[in-house]
PDB file of C-alpha atoms in Angstrom:
ATOM      1  CA  MET O   1      -5.758  23.868   6.879  1.00  0.00           C
ATOM      2  CA  SER O   2      -2.668  22.139   5.505  1.00  0.00           C
ATOM      3  CA  THR O   3      -3.008  19.632   2.661  1.00  0.00           C
ATOM      4  CA  ILE O   4      -2.453  16.718   5.035  1.00  0.00           C
ATOM      5  CA  ASP O   5      -5.217  18.017   7.325  1.00  0.00           C
ATOM      6  CA  LEU O   6      -7.592  18.362   4.371  1.00  0.00           C
ATOM      7  CA  ARG O   7      -6.704  14.851   3.267  1.00  0.00           C
ATOM      8  CA  LYS O   8      -7.272  13.415   6.728  1.00  0.00           C
ATOM      9  CA  LYS O   9     -10.703  15.018   6.682  1.00  0.00           C
ATOM     10  CA  ALA O  10     -11.418  13.458   3.264  1.00  0.00           C
ATOM     11  CA  VAL O  11     -10.364  10.046   4.595  1.00  0.00           C
ATOM     12  CA  SER O  12     -12.633  10.471   7.614  1.00  0.00           C
ATOM     13  CA  ILE O  13     -15.593  11.170   5.356  1.00  0.00           C
ATOM     14  CA  THR O  14     -14.828   8.066   3.291  1.00  0.00           C
ATOM     15  CA  LEU O  15     -14.474   5.862   6.385  1.00  0.00           C
ATOM     16  CA  THR O  16     -17.839   7.053   7.676  1.00  0.00           C
ATOM     17  CA  LYS O  17     -19.470   6.433   4.321  1.00  0.00           C
ATOM     18  CA  LYS O  18     -18.096   2.894   4.242  1.00  0.00           C
ATOM     19  CA  ASN O  19     -19.022   2.182   7.888  1.00  0.00           C
ATOM     20  CA  ILE O  20     -15.464   1.587   9.062  1.00  0.00           C
ATOM     21  CA  ALA O  21     -14.896   4.755  11.082  1.00  0.00           C
ATOM     22  CA  GLY O  22     -13.153   3.777  14.308  1.00  0.00           C
ATOM     23  CA  VAL O  23     -11.358   0.770  12.803  1.00  0.00           C
ATOM     24  CA  VAL O  24      -7.780   0.415  14.048  1.00  0.00           C
ATOM     25  CA  ALA O  25      -5.317  -0.957  11.505  1.00  0.00           C
ATOM     26  CA  ARG O  26      -1.671  -0.836  10.619  1.00  0.00           C
ATOM     27  CA  VAL O  27      -0.982   0.816   7.265  1.00  0.00           C
ATOM     28  CA  GLY O  28       1.915   0.209   4.904  1.00  0.00           C
ATOM     29  CA  VAL O  29       2.858   1.358   1.427  1.00  0.00           C
ATOM     30  CA  VAL O  30       5.099  -0.516  -0.993  1.00  0.00           C
ATOM     31  CA  LEU O  31       6.509   1.729  -3.722  1.00  0.00           C
ATOM     32  CA  ASP O  32       7.821   0.493  -7.046  1.00  0.00           C
ATOM     33  CA  ILE O  33      11.207   2.095  -7.673  1.00  0.00           C
ATOM     34  CA  SER O  34      12.079   0.294 -10.901  1.00  0.00           C
ATOM     35  CA  GLY O  35      13.569   2.239 -13.790  1.00  0.00           C
ATOM     36  CA  SER O  36      10.259   3.229 -15.354  1.00  0.00           C
ATOM     37  CA  MET O  37       9.289   5.062 -12.147  1.00  0.00           C
ATOM     38  CA  HIS O  38      12.251   7.467 -12.320  1.00  0.00           C
ATOM     39  CA  SER O  39      10.340  10.523 -13.524  1.00  0.00           C
ATOM     40  CA  LEU O  40       7.580  10.067 -10.919  1.00  0.00           C
ATOM     41  CA  TYR O  41      10.163  10.192  -8.131  1.00  0.00           C
ATOM     42  CA  GLN O  42      11.882  13.217  -9.604  1.00  0.00           C
ATOM     43  CA  ASN O  43       8.762  15.298 -10.297  1.00  0.00           C
ATOM     44  CA  GLY O  44       7.221  14.915  -6.825  1.00  0.00           C
ATOM     45  CA  THR O  45       4.417  12.499  -7.712  1.00  0.00           C
ATOM     46  CA  VAL O  46       5.677   9.799  -5.342  1.00  0.00           C
ATOM     47  CA  GLN O  47       6.102  12.307  -2.500  1.00  0.00           C
ATOM     48  CA  ASP O  48       2.485  13.347  -3.002  1.00  0.00           C
ATOM     49  CA  VAL O  49       1.339   9.715  -3.033  1.00  0.00           C
ATOM     50  CA  VAL O  50       3.117   9.169   0.286  1.00  0.00           C
ATOM     51  CA  GLU O  51       1.282  12.152   1.786  1.00  0.00           C
ATOM     52  CA  ARG O  52      -2.071  10.953   0.489  1.00  0.00           C
ATOM     53  CA  ILE O  53      -1.586   7.493   1.957  1.00  0.00           C
ATOM     54  CA  LEU O  54      -0.205   8.894   5.217  1.00  0.00           C
ATOM     55  CA  ALA O  55      -3.601  10.564   5.649  1.00  0.00           C
ATOM     56  CA  ILE O  56      -5.148   7.075   5.735  1.00  0.00           C
ATOM     57  CA  ALA O  57      -2.587   5.907   8.284  1.00  0.00           C
ATOM     58  CA  CYS O  58      -3.359   8.929  10.470  1.00  0.00           C
ATOM     59  CA  GLN O  59      -6.979   7.765  10.703  1.00  0.00           C
ATOM     60  CA  PHE O  60      -6.329   4.013  11.082  1.00  0.00           C
ATOM     61  CA  ASP O  61      -3.088   3.720  13.032  1.00  0.00           C
ATOM     62  CA  ASP O  62      -2.807   4.512  16.759  1.00  0.00           C
ATOM     63  CA  ASN O  63       0.692   5.881  16.154  1.00  0.00           C
ATOM     64  CA  ALA O  64      -0.386   7.822  13.039  1.00  0.00           C
ATOM     65  CA  GLN O  65       2.545   6.394  11.126  1.00  0.00           C
ATOM     66  CA  LEU O  66       2.893   4.851   7.681  1.00  0.00           C
ATOM     67  CA  ASP O  67       5.256   1.919   7.160  1.00  0.00           C
ATOM     68  CA  VAL O  68       7.216   2.247   3.915  1.00  0.00           C
ATOM     69  CA  TRP O  69       8.989  -0.154   1.574  1.00  0.00           C
ATOM     70  CA  VAL O  70      10.551   0.476  -1.844  1.00  0.00           C
ATOM     71  CA  TYR O  71      11.571  -2.197  -4.298  1.00  0.00           C
ATOM     72  CA  ASP O  72      13.049  -2.903  -7.688  1.00  0.00           C
ATOM     73  CA  ASN O  73      15.056  -6.143  -8.023  1.00  0.00           C
ATOM     74  CA  GLU O  74      16.042  -5.521  -4.387  1.00  0.00           C
ATOM     75  CA  PHE O  75      14.013  -3.934  -1.596  1.00  0.00           C
ATOM     76  CA  SER O  76      14.446  -1.608   1.348  1.00  0.00           C
ATOM     77  CA  ARG O  77      12.284  -1.291   4.444  1.00  0.00           C
ATOM     78  CA  LEU O  78      12.466   2.388   5.314  1.00  0.00           C
ATOM     79  CA  ALA O  79      11.833   4.364   8.465  1.00  0.00           C
ATOM     80  CA  PRO O  80       8.087   4.941   8.926  1.00  0.00           C
ATOM     81  CA  VAL O  81       6.760   8.323   7.905  1.00  0.00           C
ATOM     82  CA  THR O  82       4.694  10.528  10.205  1.00  0.00           C
ATOM     83  CA  GLU O  83       3.482  14.084   9.774  1.00  0.00           C
ATOM     84  CA  ARG O  84       6.683  15.291  11.437  1.00  0.00           C
ATOM     85  CA  GLU O  85       8.927  13.501   8.923  1.00  0.00           C
ATOM     86  CA  LEU O  86       6.701  14.012   5.886  1.00  0.00           C
ATOM     87  CA  GLU O  87       8.308  17.068   4.321  1.00  0.00           C
ATOM     88  CA  GLY O  88      10.984  15.947   1.863  1.00  0.00           C
ATOM     89  CA  TYR O  89      10.634  12.305   2.927  1.00  0.00           C
ATOM     90  CA  VAL O  90      11.113  10.819  -0.552  1.00  0.00           C
ATOM     91  CA  LYS O  91      14.133  12.949  -1.307  1.00  0.00           C
ATOM     92  CA  LYS O  92      15.814  12.411   2.065  1.00  0.00           C
ATOM     93  CA  ARG O  93      14.943   8.774   2.740  1.00  0.00           C
ATOM     94  CA  ILE O  94      14.959   7.386  -0.797  1.00  0.00           C
ATOM     95  CA  LEU O  95      16.581   9.473  -3.515  1.00  0.00           C
ATOM     96  CA  ASN O  96      19.470  10.792  -1.414  1.00  0.00           C
ATOM     97  CA  ASP O  97      20.148   7.517   0.420  1.00  0.00           C
ATOM     98  CA  PRO O  98      22.837   5.504  -1.428  1.00  0.00           C
ATOM     99  CA  SER O  99      21.917   2.340   0.499  1.00  0.00           C
ATOM    100  CA  VAL O 100      18.484   2.260  -1.191  1.00  0.00           C
ATOM    101  CA  HIS O 101      18.684   0.269  -4.427  1.00  0.00           C
ATOM    102  CA  LYS O 102      16.783   2.100  -7.151  1.00  0.00           C
ATOM    103  CA  PHE O 103      15.745   2.141 -10.790  1.00  0.00           C
ATOM    104  CA  GLY O 104      16.484  -1.489 -11.600  1.00  0.00           C
ATOM    105  CA  ARG O 105      14.002  -4.152 -12.733  1.00  0.00           C
ATOM    106  CA  ASN O 106      10.973  -5.276 -10.716  1.00  0.00           C
ATOM    107  CA  ASN O 107      10.804  -8.283  -8.363  1.00  0.00           C
ATOM    108  CA  GLU O 108       7.799  -8.254  -6.042  1.00  0.00           C
ATOM    109  CA  PRO O 109       7.836 -11.486  -3.947  1.00  0.00           C
ATOM    110  CA  PRO O 110      10.867 -10.622  -1.745  1.00  0.00           C
ATOM    111  CA  VAL O 111       9.387  -7.313  -0.574  1.00  0.00           C
ATOM    112  CA  MET O 112       6.000  -8.956  -0.038  1.00  0.00           C
ATOM    113  CA  GLU O 113       7.659 -11.582   2.147  1.00  0.00           C
ATOM    114  CA  ASP O 114       9.254  -8.803   4.195  1.00  0.00           C
ATOM    115  CA  VAL O 115       5.864  -7.145   4.664  1.00  0.00           C
ATOM    116  CA  ILE O 116       4.513 -10.461   5.932  1.00  0.00           C
ATOM    117  CA  ARG O 117       7.535 -10.890   8.202  1.00  0.00           C
ATOM    118  CA  LYS O 118       7.056  -7.464   9.786  1.00  0.00           C
ATOM    119  CA  TYR O 119       3.326  -7.790  10.427  1.00  0.00           C
ATOM    120  CA  THR O 120       3.148 -11.463  11.460  1.00  0.00           C
ATOM    121  CA  VAL O 121       6.528 -12.289  13.005  1.00  0.00           C
ATOM    122  CA  GLU O 122       8.358  -9.166  14.163  1.00  0.00           C
ATOM    123  CA  GLU O 123       5.191  -7.321  15.180  1.00  0.00           C
ATOM    124  CA  GLU O 124       2.682 -10.145  15.475  1.00  0.00           C
ATOM    125  CA  SER O 125      -0.800  -8.825  16.102  1.00  0.00           C
ATOM    126  CA  GLU O 126      -4.437  -9.611  15.449  1.00  0.00           C
ATOM    127  CA  LEU O 127      -4.868  -6.057  14.189  1.00  0.00           C
ATOM    128  CA  PRO O 128      -5.336  -5.911  10.418  1.00  0.00           C
ATOM    129  CA  ALA O 129      -2.659  -4.521   8.131  1.00  0.00           C
ATOM    130  CA  PHE O 130      -3.782  -2.511   5.119  1.00  0.00           C
ATOM    131  CA  VAL O 131      -0.965  -2.580   2.549  1.00  0.00           C
ATOM    132  CA  ILE O 132      -1.121  -0.329  -0.509  1.00  0.00           C
ATOM    133  CA  PHE O 133       1.150  -1.568  -3.289  1.00  0.00           C
ATOM    134  CA  ILE O 134       2.030   0.980  -5.999  1.00  0.00           C
ATOM    135  CA  ASN O 135       3.268  -0.434  -9.318  1.00  0.00           C
ATOM    136  CA  ASP O 136       3.590   0.991 -12.832  1.00  0.00           C
ATOM    137  CA  GLY O 137       4.088  -2.159 -14.843  1.00  0.00           C
ATOM    138  CA  GLY O 138       3.673  -5.881 -14.995  1.00  0.00           C
ATOM    139  CA  VAL O 139       4.314  -7.792 -11.793  1.00  0.00           C
ATOM    140  CA  LEU O 140       5.758 -11.289 -11.541  1.00  0.00           C
ATOM    141  CA  LYS O 141       3.166 -14.055 -11.702  1.00  0.00           C
ATOM    142  CA  SER O 142       4.711 -15.598  -8.583  1.00  0.00           C
ATOM    143  CA  ILE O 143       2.989 -12.936  -6.436  1.00  0.00           C
ATOM    144  CA  GLN O 144      -0.092 -15.137  -6.694  1.00  0.00           C
ATOM    145  CA  LYS O 145       1.550 -17.767  -4.483  1.00  0.00           C
ATOM    146  CA  VAL O 146       2.412 -15.142  -1.858  1.00  0.00           C
ATOM    147  CA  ILE O 147      -1.105 -13.740  -1.880  1.00  0.00           C
ATOM    148  CA  THR O 148      -2.677 -17.204  -1.623  1.00  0.00           C
ATOM    149  CA  ARG O 149      -0.422 -18.210   1.256  1.00  0.00           C
ATOM    150  CA  SER O 150      -1.096 -14.959   3.111  1.00  0.00           C
ATOM    151  CA  ALA O 151      -4.890 -15.289   2.887  1.00  0.00           C
ATOM    152  CA  VAL O 152      -4.925 -16.747   6.422  1.00  0.00           C
ATOM    153  CA  LEU O 153      -2.983 -13.739   7.744  1.00  0.00           C
ATOM    154  CA  PRO O 154      -4.324 -10.333   8.887  1.00  0.00           C
ATOM    155  CA  ILE O 155      -3.039  -8.565   5.759  1.00  0.00           C
ATOM    156  CA  PHE O 156      -5.054  -6.999   2.942  1.00  0.00           C
ATOM    157  CA  TRP O 157      -3.167  -6.189  -0.280  1.00  0.00           C
ATOM    158  CA  GLN O 158      -4.491  -3.188  -2.201  1.00  0.00           C
ATOM    159  CA  PHE O 159      -2.601  -3.043  -5.506  1.00  0.00           C
ATOM    160  CA  VAL O 160      -2.613   0.256  -7.390  1.00  0.00           C
ATOM    161  CA  GLY O 161      -1.523   0.306 -11.003  1.00  0.00           C
ATOM    162  CA  ILE O 162      -0.406   3.582 -12.525  1.00  0.00           C
ATOM    163  CA  GLY O 163       0.512   4.184 -16.155  1.00  0.00           C
ATOM    164  CA  LYS O 164      -0.465   2.407 -19.335  1.00  0.00           C
ATOM    165  CA  SER O 165       0.742  -1.179 -18.813  1.00  0.00           C
ATOM    166  CA  ASN O 166      -1.842  -3.936 -19.203  1.00  0.00           C
ATOM    167  CA  PHE O 167      -1.397  -5.301 -15.625  1.00  0.00           C
ATOM    168  CA  GLU O 168      -2.472  -8.757 -16.759  1.00  0.00           C
ATOM    169  CA  VAL O 169      -1.517 -10.548 -13.510  1.00  0.00           C
ATOM    170  CA  LEU O 170      -3.097  -7.956 -11.223  1.00  0.00           C
ATOM    171  CA  LYS O 171      -6.365  -7.958 -13.146  1.00  0.00           C
ATOM    172  CA  ARG O 172      -6.816 -11.619 -12.200  1.00  0.00           C
ATOM    173  CA  LEU O 173      -6.505 -11.133  -8.439  1.00  0.00           C
ATOM    174  CA  ASP O 174     -10.246 -11.164  -7.730  1.00  0.00           C
ATOM    175  CA  THR O 175     -10.721 -14.498  -9.458  1.00  0.00           C
ATOM    176  CA  MET O 176      -7.835 -16.344  -7.808  1.00  0.00           C
ATOM    177  CA  ALA O 177      -9.040 -19.589  -6.216  1.00  0.00           C
ATOM    178  CA  GLY O 178      -7.779 -21.468  -3.175  1.00  0.00           C
ATOM    179  CA  ARG O 179      -8.019 -18.695  -0.564  1.00  0.00           C
ATOM    180  CA  VAL O 180      -9.916 -18.631   2.715  1.00  0.00           C
ATOM    181  CA  VAL O 181     -10.885 -15.014   2.019  1.00  0.00           C
ATOM    182  CA  ASP O 182     -10.345 -12.626  -0.883  1.00  0.00           C
ATOM    183  CA  ASN O 183      -7.368 -10.711   0.479  1.00  0.00           C
ATOM    184  CA  ALA O 184      -6.317  -8.596  -2.512  1.00  0.00           C
ATOM    185  CA  ASN O 185      -7.760  -5.984  -4.829  1.00  0.00           C
ATOM    186  CA  PHE O 186      -6.501  -4.085  -7.874  1.00  0.00           C
ATOM    187  CA  ILE O 187      -7.342  -0.602  -9.116  1.00  0.00           C
ATOM    188  CA  HIS O 188      -5.746   1.363 -11.943  1.00  0.00           C
ATOM    189  CA  TRP O 189      -5.250   4.963 -13.007  1.00  0.00           C
ATOM    190  CA  ASP O 190      -3.176   6.166 -15.933  1.00  0.00           C
ATOM    191  CA  ARG O 191      -2.193   9.287 -13.968  1.00  0.00           C
ATOM    192  CA  ILE O 192      -2.731   9.068 -10.230  1.00  0.00           C
ATOM    193  CA  GLU O 193      -1.727  12.713  -9.795  1.00  0.00           C
ATOM    194  CA  THR O 194      -4.902  13.817 -11.625  1.00  0.00           C
ATOM    195  CA  VAL O 195      -7.264  11.868  -9.332  1.00  0.00           C
ATOM    196  CA  SER O 196      -9.040  13.868  -6.626  1.00  0.00           C
ATOM    197  CA  ASP O 197      -8.488  12.915  -3.005  1.00  0.00           C
ATOM    198  CA  GLU O 198     -12.151  11.994  -2.646  1.00  0.00           C
ATOM    199  CA  ALA O 199     -12.056   9.635  -5.646  1.00  0.00           C
ATOM    200  CA  LEU O 200      -8.717   8.177  -4.559  1.00  0.00           C
ATOM    201  CA  TYR O 201      -9.871   7.306  -1.045  1.00  0.00           C
ATOM    202  CA  ASP O 202     -13.208   5.982  -2.270  1.00  0.00           C
ATOM    203  CA  ARG O 203     -11.460   3.494  -4.572  1.00  0.00           C
ATOM    204  CA  LEU O 204      -8.581   2.638  -2.235  1.00  0.00           C
ATOM    205  CA  LEU O 205     -10.972   1.768   0.574  1.00  0.00           C
ATOM    206  CA  ASP O 206     -13.573   0.030  -1.562  1.00  0.00           C
ATOM    207  CA  GLU O 207     -12.833  -3.643  -0.806  1.00  0.00           C
ATOM    208  CA  PHE O 208     -11.022  -3.358   2.530  1.00  0.00           C
ATOM    209  CA  PRO O 209     -14.310  -3.266   4.520  1.00  0.00           C
ATOM    210  CA  GLN O 210     -15.520  -6.450   2.808  1.00  0.00           C
ATOM    211  CA  TRP O 211     -12.265  -8.236   3.547  1.00  0.00           C
ATOM    212  CA  LEU O 212     -12.362  -6.991   7.142  1.00  0.00           C
ATOM    213  CA  GLU O 213     -15.796  -8.506   7.703  1.00  0.00           C
ATOM    214  CA  ALA O 214     -14.820 -11.806   6.080  1.00  0.00           C
ATOM    215  CA  ALA O 215     -11.550 -11.949   8.034  1.00  0.00           C
ATOM    216  CA  LYS O 216     -13.413 -11.379  11.303  1.00  0.00           C
ATOM    217  CA  GLN O 217     -15.781 -14.232  10.506  1.00  0.00           C
ATOM    218  CA  LYS O 218     -12.772 -16.525   9.909  1.00  0.00           C
ATOM    219  CA  ARG O 219     -11.098 -15.238  13.104  1.00  0.00           C
ATOM    220  CA  ILE O 220      -8.150 -13.929  11.105  1.00  0.00           C
ATOM    221  CA  VAL O 221      -8.534 -10.517  12.746  1.00  0.00           C
ATOM    222  CA  ARG O 222     -10.267  -9.496  15.939  1.00  0.00           C
TER     223      ARG O 222
END
């Protein structure tokens, strides 16, 4: 079996364990491409992260595709990735594309607003969107306003911190007040490339089922 097939199998096991096998959801990934991420793009870590998250999309999404954004102080919404386009995706679609702004400073709210625009305006649906947000440093405090405002929308934000920053803002996500449902979670690894697929999927999908149940009760998703 290929690595993507093995990873899809690992996702399936996790979904069964968490009682969400059969759930249909749209899946997106937002990738930090600020200057401090340079080495992780060059050494293949980001390409591997894309493959690992694509395995989730293959189980959740009817089209088996992963929506992709990258951001620094600007952002780009990229072509979705599928198994057919997976090989060399980061190099072809990001590193070798001069229209993609890269390796500047970080600014999260604009890309978050574009995620919201895609899933609630351009492609409005009652299906949930599971958005995995990869970041290696401090995020702007203003993301809290975006998260609070989007709590009534069918979007769950799973933030993933990598590296040794303190992630002060992200650590406070679970205690943010003023939301209809808790629509965001934060997990952290110093080196995501050393985490097994089983451990990765178990943590990534830890709070999504709880949000899904709460969002159904509030009629945010069907």
